[in-house]
Coordinates of C-alpha atoms in Angstrom, one line a residue:
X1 CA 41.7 -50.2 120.9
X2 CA 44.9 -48.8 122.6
X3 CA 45.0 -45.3 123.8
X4 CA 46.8 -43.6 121.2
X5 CA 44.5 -45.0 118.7
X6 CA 41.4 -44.3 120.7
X7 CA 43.0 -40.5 120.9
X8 CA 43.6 -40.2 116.7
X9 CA 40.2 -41.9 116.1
X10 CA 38.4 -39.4 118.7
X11 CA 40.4 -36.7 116.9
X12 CA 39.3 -37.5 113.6
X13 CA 35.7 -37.4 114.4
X14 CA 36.1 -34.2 115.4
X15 CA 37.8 -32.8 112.3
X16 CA 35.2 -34.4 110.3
X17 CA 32.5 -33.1 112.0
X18 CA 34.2 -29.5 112.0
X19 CA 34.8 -30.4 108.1
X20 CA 30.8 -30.8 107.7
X21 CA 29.7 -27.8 109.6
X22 CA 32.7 -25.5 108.2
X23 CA 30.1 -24.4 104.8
X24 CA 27.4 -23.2 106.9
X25 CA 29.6 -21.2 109.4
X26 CA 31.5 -19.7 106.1
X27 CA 28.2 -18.9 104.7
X28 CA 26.5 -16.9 108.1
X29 CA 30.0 -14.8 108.0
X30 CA 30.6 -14.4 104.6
X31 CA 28.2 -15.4 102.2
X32 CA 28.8 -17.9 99.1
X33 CA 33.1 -17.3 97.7
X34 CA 34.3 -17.5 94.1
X35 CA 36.4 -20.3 93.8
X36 CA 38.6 -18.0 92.2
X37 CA 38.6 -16.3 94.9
X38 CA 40.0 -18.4 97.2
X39 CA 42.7 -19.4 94.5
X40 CA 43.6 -15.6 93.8
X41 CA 44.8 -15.7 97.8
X42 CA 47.0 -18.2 97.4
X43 CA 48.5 -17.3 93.9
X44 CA 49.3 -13.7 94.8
X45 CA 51.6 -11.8 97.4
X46 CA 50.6 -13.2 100.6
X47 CA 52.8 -10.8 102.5
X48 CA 51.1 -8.2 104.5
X49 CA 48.0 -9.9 105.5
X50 CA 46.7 -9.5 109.4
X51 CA 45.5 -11.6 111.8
X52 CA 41.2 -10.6 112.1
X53 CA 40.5 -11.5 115.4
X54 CA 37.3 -10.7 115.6
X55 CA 36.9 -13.4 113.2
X56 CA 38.3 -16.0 114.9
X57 CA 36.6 -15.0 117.4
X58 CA 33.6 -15.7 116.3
X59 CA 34.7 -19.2 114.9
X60 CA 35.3 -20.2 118.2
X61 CA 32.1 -19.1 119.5
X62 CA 30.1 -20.5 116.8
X63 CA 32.9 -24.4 117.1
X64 CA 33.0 -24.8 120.8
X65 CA 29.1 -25.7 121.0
X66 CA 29.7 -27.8 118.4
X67 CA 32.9 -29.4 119.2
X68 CA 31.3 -30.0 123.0
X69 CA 28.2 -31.9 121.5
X70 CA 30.4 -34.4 119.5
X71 CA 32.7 -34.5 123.1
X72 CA 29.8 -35.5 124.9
X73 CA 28.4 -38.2 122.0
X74 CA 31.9 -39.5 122.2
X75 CA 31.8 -39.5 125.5
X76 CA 28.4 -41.1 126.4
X77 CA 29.6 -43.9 123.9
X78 CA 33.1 -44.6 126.0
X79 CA 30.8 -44.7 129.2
X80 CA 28.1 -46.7 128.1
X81 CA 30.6 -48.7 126.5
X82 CA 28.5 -48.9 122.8
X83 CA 30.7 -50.8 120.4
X84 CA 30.7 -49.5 116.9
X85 CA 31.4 -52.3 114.1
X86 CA 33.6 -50.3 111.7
X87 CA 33.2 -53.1 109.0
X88 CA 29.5 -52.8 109.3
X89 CA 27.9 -51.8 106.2
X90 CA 25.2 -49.5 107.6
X91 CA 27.8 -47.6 109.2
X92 CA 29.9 -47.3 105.7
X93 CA 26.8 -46.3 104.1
X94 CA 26.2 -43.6 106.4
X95 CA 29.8 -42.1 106.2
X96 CA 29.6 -42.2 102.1
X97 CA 25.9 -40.0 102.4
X98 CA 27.5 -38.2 105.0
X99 CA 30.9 -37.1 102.8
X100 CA 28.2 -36.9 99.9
X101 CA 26.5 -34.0 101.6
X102 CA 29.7 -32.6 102.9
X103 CA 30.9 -32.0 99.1
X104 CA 27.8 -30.8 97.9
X105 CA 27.5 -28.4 100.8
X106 CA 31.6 -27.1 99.8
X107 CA 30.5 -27.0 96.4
X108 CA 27.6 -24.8 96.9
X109 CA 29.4 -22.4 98.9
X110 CA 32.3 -22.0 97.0
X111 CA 30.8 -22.7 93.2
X112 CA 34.2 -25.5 93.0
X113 CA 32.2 -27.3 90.0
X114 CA 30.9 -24.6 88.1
X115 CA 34.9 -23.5 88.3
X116 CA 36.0 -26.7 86.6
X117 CA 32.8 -26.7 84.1
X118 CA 32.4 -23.6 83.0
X119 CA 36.5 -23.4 82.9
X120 CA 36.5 -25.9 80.4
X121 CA 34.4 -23.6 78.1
X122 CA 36.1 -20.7 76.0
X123 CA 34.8 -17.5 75.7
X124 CA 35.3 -15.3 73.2
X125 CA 34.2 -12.0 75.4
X126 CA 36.9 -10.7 75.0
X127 CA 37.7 -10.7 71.2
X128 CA 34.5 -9.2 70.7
X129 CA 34.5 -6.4 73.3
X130 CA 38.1 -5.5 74.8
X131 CA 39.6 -2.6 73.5
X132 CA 42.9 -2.1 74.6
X133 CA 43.8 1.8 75.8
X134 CA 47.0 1.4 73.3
X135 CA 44.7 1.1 70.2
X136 CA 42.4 4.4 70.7
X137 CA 43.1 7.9 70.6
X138 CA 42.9 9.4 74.1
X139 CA 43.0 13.3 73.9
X140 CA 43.9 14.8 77.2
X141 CA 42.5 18.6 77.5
X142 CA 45.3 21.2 77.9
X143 CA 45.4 22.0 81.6
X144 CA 45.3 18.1 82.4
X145 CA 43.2 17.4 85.6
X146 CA 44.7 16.2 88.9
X147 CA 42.7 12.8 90.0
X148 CA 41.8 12.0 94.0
X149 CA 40.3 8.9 93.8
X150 CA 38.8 7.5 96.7
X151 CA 38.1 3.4 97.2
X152 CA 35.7 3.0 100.2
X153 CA 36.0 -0.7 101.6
X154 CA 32.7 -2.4 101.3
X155 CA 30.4 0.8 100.9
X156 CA 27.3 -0.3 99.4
X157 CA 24.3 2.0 98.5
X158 CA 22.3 -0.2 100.8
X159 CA 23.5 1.6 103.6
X160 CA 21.7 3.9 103.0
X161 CA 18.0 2.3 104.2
X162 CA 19.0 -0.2 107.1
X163 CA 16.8 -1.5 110.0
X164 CA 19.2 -2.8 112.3
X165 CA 18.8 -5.7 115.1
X166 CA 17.2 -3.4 117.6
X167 CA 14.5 -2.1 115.2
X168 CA 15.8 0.9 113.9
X169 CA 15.2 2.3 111.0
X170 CA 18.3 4.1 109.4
X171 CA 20.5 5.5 107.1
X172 CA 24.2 5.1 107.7
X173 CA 26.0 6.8 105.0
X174 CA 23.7 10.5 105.1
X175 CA 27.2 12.4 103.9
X176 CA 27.5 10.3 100.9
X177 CA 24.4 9.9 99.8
X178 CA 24.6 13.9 99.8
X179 CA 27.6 13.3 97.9
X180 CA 25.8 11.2 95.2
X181 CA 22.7 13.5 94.9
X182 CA 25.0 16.5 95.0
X183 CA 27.3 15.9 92.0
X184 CA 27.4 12.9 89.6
X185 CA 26.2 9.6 90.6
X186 CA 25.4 6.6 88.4
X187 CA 22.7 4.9 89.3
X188 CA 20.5 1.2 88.6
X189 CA 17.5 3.2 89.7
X190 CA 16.1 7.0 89.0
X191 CA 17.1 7.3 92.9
X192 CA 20.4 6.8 95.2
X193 CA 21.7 3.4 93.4
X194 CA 24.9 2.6 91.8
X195 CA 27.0 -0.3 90.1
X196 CA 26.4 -4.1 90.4
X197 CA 29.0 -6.8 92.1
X198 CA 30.1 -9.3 88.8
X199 CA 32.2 -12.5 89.0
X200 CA 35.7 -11.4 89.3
X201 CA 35.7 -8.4 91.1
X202 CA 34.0 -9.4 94.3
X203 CA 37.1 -8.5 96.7
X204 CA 39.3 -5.8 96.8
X205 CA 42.1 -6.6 95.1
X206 CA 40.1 -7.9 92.5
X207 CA 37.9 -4.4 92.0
X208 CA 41.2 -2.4 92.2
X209 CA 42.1 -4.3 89.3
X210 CA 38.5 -3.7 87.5
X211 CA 38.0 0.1 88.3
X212 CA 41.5 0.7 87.3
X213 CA 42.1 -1.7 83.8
X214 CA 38.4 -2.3 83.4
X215 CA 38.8 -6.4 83.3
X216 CA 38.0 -8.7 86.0
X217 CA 40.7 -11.1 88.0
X218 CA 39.9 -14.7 85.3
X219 CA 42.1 -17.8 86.8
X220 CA 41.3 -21.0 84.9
X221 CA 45.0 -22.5 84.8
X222 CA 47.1 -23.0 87.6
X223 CA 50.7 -22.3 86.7
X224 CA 49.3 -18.3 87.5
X225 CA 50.9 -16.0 89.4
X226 CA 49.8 -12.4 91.0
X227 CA 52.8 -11.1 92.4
X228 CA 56.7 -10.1 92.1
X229 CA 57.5 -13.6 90.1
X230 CA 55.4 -13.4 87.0
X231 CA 53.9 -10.0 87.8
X232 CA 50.4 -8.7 87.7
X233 CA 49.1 -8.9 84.8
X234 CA 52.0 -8.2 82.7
X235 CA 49.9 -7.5 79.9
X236 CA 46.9 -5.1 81.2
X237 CA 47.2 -1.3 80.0
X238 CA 45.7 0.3 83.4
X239 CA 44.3 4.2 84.3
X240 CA 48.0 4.4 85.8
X241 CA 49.8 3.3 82.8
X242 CA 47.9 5.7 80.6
X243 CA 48.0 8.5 83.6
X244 CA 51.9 7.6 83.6
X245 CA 52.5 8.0 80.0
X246 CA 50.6 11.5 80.0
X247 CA 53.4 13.0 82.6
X248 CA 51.0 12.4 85.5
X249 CA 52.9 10.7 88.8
X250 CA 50.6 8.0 90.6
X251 CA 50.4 7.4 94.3
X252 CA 48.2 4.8 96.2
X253 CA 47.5 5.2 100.1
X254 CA 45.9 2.6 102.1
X255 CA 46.4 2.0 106.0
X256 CA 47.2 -1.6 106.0
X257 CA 50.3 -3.3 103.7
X258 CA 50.0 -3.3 99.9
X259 CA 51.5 -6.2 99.6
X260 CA 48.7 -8.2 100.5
X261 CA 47.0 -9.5 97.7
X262 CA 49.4 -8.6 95.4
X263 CA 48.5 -4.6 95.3
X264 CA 52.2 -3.4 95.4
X265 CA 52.9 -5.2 92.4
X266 CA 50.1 -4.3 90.4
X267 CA 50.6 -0.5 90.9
X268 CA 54.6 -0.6 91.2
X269 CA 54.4 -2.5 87.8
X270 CA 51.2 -0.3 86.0
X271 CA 51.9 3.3 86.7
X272 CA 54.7 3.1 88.8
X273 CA 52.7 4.6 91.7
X274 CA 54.5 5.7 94.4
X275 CA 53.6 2.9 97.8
X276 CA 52.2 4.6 101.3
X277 CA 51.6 1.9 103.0
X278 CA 52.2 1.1 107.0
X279 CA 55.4 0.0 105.9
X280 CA 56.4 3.7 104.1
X281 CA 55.0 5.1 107.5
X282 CA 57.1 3.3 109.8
X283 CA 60.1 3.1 107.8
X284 CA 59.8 7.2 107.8
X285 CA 59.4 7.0 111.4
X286 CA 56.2 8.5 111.3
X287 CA 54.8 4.9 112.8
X288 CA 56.5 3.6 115.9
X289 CA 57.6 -0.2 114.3
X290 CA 55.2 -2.0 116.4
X291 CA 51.9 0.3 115.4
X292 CA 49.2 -2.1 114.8
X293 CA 45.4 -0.8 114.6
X294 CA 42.9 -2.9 112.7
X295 CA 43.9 -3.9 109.3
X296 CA 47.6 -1.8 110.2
X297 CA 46.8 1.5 111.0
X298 CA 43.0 3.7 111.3
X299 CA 41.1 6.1 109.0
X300 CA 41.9 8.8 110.9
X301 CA 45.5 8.8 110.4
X302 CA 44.7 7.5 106.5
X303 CA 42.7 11.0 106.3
X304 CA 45.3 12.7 108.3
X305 CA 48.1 11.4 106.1
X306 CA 46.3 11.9 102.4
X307 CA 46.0 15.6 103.6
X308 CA 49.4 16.1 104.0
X309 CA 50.6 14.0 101.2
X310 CA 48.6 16.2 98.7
X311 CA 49.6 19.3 100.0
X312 CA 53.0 18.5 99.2
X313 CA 52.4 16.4 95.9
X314 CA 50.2 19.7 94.8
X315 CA 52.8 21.7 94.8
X316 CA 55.0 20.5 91.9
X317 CA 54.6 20.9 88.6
X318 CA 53.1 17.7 87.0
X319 CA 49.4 16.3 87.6
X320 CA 49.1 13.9 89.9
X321 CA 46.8 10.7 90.6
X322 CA 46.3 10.1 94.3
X323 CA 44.2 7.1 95.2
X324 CA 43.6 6.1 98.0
X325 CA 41.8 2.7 100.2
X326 CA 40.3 3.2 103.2
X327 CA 39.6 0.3 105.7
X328 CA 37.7 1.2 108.8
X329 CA 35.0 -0.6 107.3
X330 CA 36.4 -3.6 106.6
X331 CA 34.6 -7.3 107.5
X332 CA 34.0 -8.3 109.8
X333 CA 32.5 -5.4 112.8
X334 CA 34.8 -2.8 111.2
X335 CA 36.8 -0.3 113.4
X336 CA 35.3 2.6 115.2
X337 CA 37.9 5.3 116.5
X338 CA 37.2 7.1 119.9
X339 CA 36.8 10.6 117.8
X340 CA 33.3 8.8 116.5
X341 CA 30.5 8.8 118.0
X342 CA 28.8 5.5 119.2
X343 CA 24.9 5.9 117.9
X344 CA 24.5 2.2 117.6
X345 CA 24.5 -1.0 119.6
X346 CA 26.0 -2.8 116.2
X347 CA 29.8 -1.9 116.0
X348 CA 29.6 -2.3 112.4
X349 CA 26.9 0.2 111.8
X350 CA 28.9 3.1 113.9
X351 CA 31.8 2.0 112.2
X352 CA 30.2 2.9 108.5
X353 CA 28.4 5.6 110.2
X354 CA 32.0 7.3 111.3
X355 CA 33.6 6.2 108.0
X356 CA 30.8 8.6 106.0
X357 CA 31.7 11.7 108.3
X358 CA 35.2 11.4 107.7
X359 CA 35.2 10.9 103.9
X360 CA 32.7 13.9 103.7
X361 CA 35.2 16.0 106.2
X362 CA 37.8 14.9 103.9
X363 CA 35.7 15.9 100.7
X364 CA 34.9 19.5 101.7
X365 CA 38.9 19.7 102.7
X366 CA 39.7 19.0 99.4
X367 CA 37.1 21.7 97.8
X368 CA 38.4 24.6 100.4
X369 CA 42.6 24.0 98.7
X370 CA 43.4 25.8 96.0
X371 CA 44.4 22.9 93.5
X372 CA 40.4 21.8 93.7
X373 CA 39.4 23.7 90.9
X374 CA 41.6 21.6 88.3
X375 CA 41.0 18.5 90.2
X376 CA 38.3 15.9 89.8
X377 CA 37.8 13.6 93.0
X378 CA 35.7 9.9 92.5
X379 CA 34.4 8.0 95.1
X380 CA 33.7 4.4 94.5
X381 CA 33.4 0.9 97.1
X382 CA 35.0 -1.8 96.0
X383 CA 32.7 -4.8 96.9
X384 CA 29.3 -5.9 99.0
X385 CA 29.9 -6.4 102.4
X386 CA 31.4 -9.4 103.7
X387 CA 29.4 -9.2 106.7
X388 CA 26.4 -11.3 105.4
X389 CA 24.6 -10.9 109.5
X390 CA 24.6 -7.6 109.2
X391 CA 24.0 -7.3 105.2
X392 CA 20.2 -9.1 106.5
X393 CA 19.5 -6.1 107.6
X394 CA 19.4 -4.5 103.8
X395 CA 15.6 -3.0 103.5
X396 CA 16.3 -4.2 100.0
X397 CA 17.6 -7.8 99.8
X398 CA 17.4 -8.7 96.3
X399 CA 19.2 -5.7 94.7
X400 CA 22.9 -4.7 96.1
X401 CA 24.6 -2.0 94.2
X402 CA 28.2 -0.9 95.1
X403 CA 28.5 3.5 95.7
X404 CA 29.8 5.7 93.5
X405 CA 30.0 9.9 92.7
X406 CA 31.7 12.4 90.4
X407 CA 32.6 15.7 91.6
X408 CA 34.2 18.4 89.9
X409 CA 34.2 16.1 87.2
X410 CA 34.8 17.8 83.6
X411 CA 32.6 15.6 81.3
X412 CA 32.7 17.1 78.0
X413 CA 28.9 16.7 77.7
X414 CA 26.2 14.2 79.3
X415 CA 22.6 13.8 79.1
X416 CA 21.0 13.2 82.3
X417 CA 19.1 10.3 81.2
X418 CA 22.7 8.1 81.1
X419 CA 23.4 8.4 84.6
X420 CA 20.0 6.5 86.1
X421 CA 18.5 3.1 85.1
X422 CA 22.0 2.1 84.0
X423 CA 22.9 -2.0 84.5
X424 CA 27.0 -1.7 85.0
X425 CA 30.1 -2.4 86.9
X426 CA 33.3 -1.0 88.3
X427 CA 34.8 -2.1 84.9
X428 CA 32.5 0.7 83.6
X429 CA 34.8 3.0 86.0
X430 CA 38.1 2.7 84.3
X431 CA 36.8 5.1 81.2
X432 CA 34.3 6.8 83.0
X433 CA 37.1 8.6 85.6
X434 CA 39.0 9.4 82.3
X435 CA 36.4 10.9 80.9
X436 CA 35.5 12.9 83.9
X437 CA 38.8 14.1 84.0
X438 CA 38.2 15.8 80.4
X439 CA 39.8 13.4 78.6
X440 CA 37.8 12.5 75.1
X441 CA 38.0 9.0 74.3
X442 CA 37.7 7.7 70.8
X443 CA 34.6 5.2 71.0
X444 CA 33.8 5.8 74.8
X445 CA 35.1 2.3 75.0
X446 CA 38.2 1.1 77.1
X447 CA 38.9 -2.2 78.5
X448 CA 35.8 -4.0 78.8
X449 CA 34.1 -0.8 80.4
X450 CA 32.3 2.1 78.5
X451 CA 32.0 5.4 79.3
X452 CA 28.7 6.1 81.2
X453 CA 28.3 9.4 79.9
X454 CA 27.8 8.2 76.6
X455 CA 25.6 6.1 74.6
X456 CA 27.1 2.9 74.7
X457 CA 26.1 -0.4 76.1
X458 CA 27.7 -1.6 79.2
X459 CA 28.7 -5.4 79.0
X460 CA 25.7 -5.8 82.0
X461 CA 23.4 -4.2 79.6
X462 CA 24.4 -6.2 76.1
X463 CA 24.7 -9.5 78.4
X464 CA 22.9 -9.3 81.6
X465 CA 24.5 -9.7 84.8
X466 CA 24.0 -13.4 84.3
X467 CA 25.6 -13.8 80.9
X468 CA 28.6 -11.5 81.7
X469 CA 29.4 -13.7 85.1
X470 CA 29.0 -16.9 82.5
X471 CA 31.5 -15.3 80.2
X472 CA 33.9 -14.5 83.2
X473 CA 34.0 -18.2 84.3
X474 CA 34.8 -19.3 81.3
X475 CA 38.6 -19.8 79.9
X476 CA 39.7 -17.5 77.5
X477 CA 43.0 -17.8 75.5
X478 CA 43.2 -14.3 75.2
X479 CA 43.0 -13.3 78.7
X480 CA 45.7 -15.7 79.1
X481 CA 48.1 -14.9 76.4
X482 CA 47.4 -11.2 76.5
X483 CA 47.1 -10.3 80.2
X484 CA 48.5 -13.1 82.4
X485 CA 51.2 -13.6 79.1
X486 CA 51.0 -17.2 79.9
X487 CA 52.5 -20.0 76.9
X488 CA 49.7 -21.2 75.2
X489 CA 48.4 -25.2 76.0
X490 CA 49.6 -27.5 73.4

């Protein structure tokens, strides 16, 4: 075999072998992936994404062992001088069980045939339970409410009772946990609980879209799009839509570039929210060009901005909507500012650990300005953890629920029997913040969420958490003619 041949043979051992290990280093880091997932990345605005280097990091530590082993098999056969009879049929057996195992491993780990089979069933889920914000009567009360509406990357309630790698036993998120017990909190339990992950809104772009238009992210055809093109979601009414068409004005913060995943587009094109992203900040000079911290730029300045922000956007006339993404506890070890302290050997566990101080600073700034006592502020993660390693450290492995609280909310009325042993998602969020802003909602029902306060069902409840994910892999026409606006398969 000449050189060059040797060389491209050698390589593609190597690849292979990287190809067969690839599931099980994607399952330590990040646990099993949506298909849908994975196809949402590369529908939607790609722009503003961000190199993790901690990430690849940590491929390379977990590859090089790897890739050394197969160099020194391939190695020991060049020196020994073994000859390997392609044609032999042993070896073509082995490399068909060997590919075999490969797919079923990729197909575990990212669900890729319960995509194509369950997206060749309809669903009629929608039909039967959507109700479109257009189609009910949504009575705003007189002095309409002002809306601070916090998204806290990957907060789960779970942080709550952690025993980390060195045996500790503790609770990372103290301040919101106060929060929750404080004011209103929804919860799975009659304790500190709160809403379950479903299929569809298991990122963050994804459970932006479900808090604020109470439907999950459903891709079953490929000619979709989640950006500037097609748009997102043409045909979703969202909070901002009905906020924008009751005089309020819409803003969304986050401190790394809403273009990524298509965010930009969903809120320029559903509320017309005003975009301050590191892009606004560096365009106003506020950002030197090349600032780069993280996921774009820290917490602290996200905290340090939203103040200011307010204070300004409070004094004018209309109501406002500010919401707002934080990131310092983003996958994989998060980022932990030098204002924090370091308690923990884990990076990621002072990183949540500083992210809970500063939303609870940022919370008691809020109640101490004089625009607090019309506003209602929620507080709401968006996913589990991506951080599966660290996520083993859950006291409670077999039931993740996702934070949320209330405060200063204005619910006309509630018994406090709705807000514990409820089964529900962050689609359950999108009428819920409207009704805590005082706003009565003819049937509690918008979207495919319900209004928690009330006596309705949630779709977890009527369904299970099982059935609903069934439903949400399925294809549905009306999702795709109504939402995604796409022409219907002849």
């Amino acid at each position: 075999m000449k050189l060059k041949e040797r060389l491209f043979s050698d390589l593609g051992v190597i690849v292979f072998g990287t190809l067969l290990v690839l599931p099980i280093w994607v399952n330590q880091n990040f646990g099993h992936l949506d298909f849908e997932q994975i196809l949402f990345l590369l529908l939607s605005d790609g722009q503003g994404s961000t190199v993790d280097w901690s990430t690849i990091g940590k491929f390379f530590l977990f590859f090089i062992p790897v890739w050394s082993v197969m160099g020194l098999i391939l190695f020991i056969i060049k020196r020994k001088q073994i000859k390997i009879n392609y044609r032999s049929n042993r070896l073509k057996w082995a490399v068909v069980i060997v590919s075999v195992a490969m797919i079923i491993a990729y197909d575990q780990q990212f669900k890729v045939s319960s995509f194509f089979i369950n997206g060749s069933d309809d669903s009629d889920m929608y039909e039967k339970y959507y109700v479109n914000p257009n189609d009910v009567d949504l009575t705003f009360p007189e002095e309409k409410r002002n809306l601070i509406y916090i998204v806290l990357e990957s907060v789960e309630t779970n942080f709550s009772d952690m025993t980390l790698k060195s045996g500790e036993s503790v609770n990372l998120i103290p301040n919101l946990q106060r929060l929750a017990n404080d004011h209103i909190s929804f919860s799975n339990t009659d304790g500190f609980g709160g809403s379950k992950m479903i299929r569809g809104a298991s990122w963050t772009a994804a459970s932006l879209v479900g808090q604020s238009s109470g439907i999950p992210i459903q891709i079953t055809k490929m000619d979709v799009s989640f950006g500037e093109e097609k748009g997102f979601l043409p045909g979703v009414v969202s909070l901002g839509d009905v906020l924008e068409d009751a005089g309020y004005t819409n803003y969304f913060l986050a401190g790394s570039d809403a273009n990524f995943g298509g965010r930009e587009t969903y809120y320029r094109t559903h509320g017309n929210y005003e975009i301050l992203d590191i892009k606004h900040y560096k365009e106003q000079g506020i950002l030197e060009s090349d600032y780069s911290v993280f996921w774009g730029f820290e917490d602290a300045k996200l905290f340090e901005y939203a103040k200011q922000e307010i204070l300004t956007i409070s004094e004018k006339e209309e109501p406002f909507n500010f919401t707002m993404l934080t990131v310092d506890t983003h996958f994989t070890d998060g980022y932990t500012d030098l204002s924090c302290d370091f308690y923990y050997e884990e990076a990621y566990a002072n990183a949540i650990h500083c992210s809970d101080s500063k939303v609870y600073e940022f919370v008691k700034w809020i109640q101490a300005q004089d625009f607090y006592e019309n506003t209602t502020i929620v507080i709401s993660g968006d996913h589990q953890t991506m951080n599966q390693d660290f996520a083993l450290g859950m006291n409670d492995q077999e039931t993740r629920t996702i934070y949320n609280a209330f405060i200063n909310a204005d619910f006309e009325s509630y018994d406090l029997s709705r807000l514990i042993y409820r089964e529900f998602s962050v689609l359950d969020l999108f009428p819920t913040t409207l009704s805590a802003m005082g706003v009565d909602i003819e049937g509690d029902r918008l979207g495919l969420g319900v209004n928690l306060v009330s006596n309705e069902l949630t779709l977890i409840e009527r369904l299970t958490m099982d059935g609903l994910d069934e439903e949400i892999a399925k294809n549905s026409d009306f999702y795709n003619s109504n939402f995604l606006q796409l022409e219907p398969s002849e």
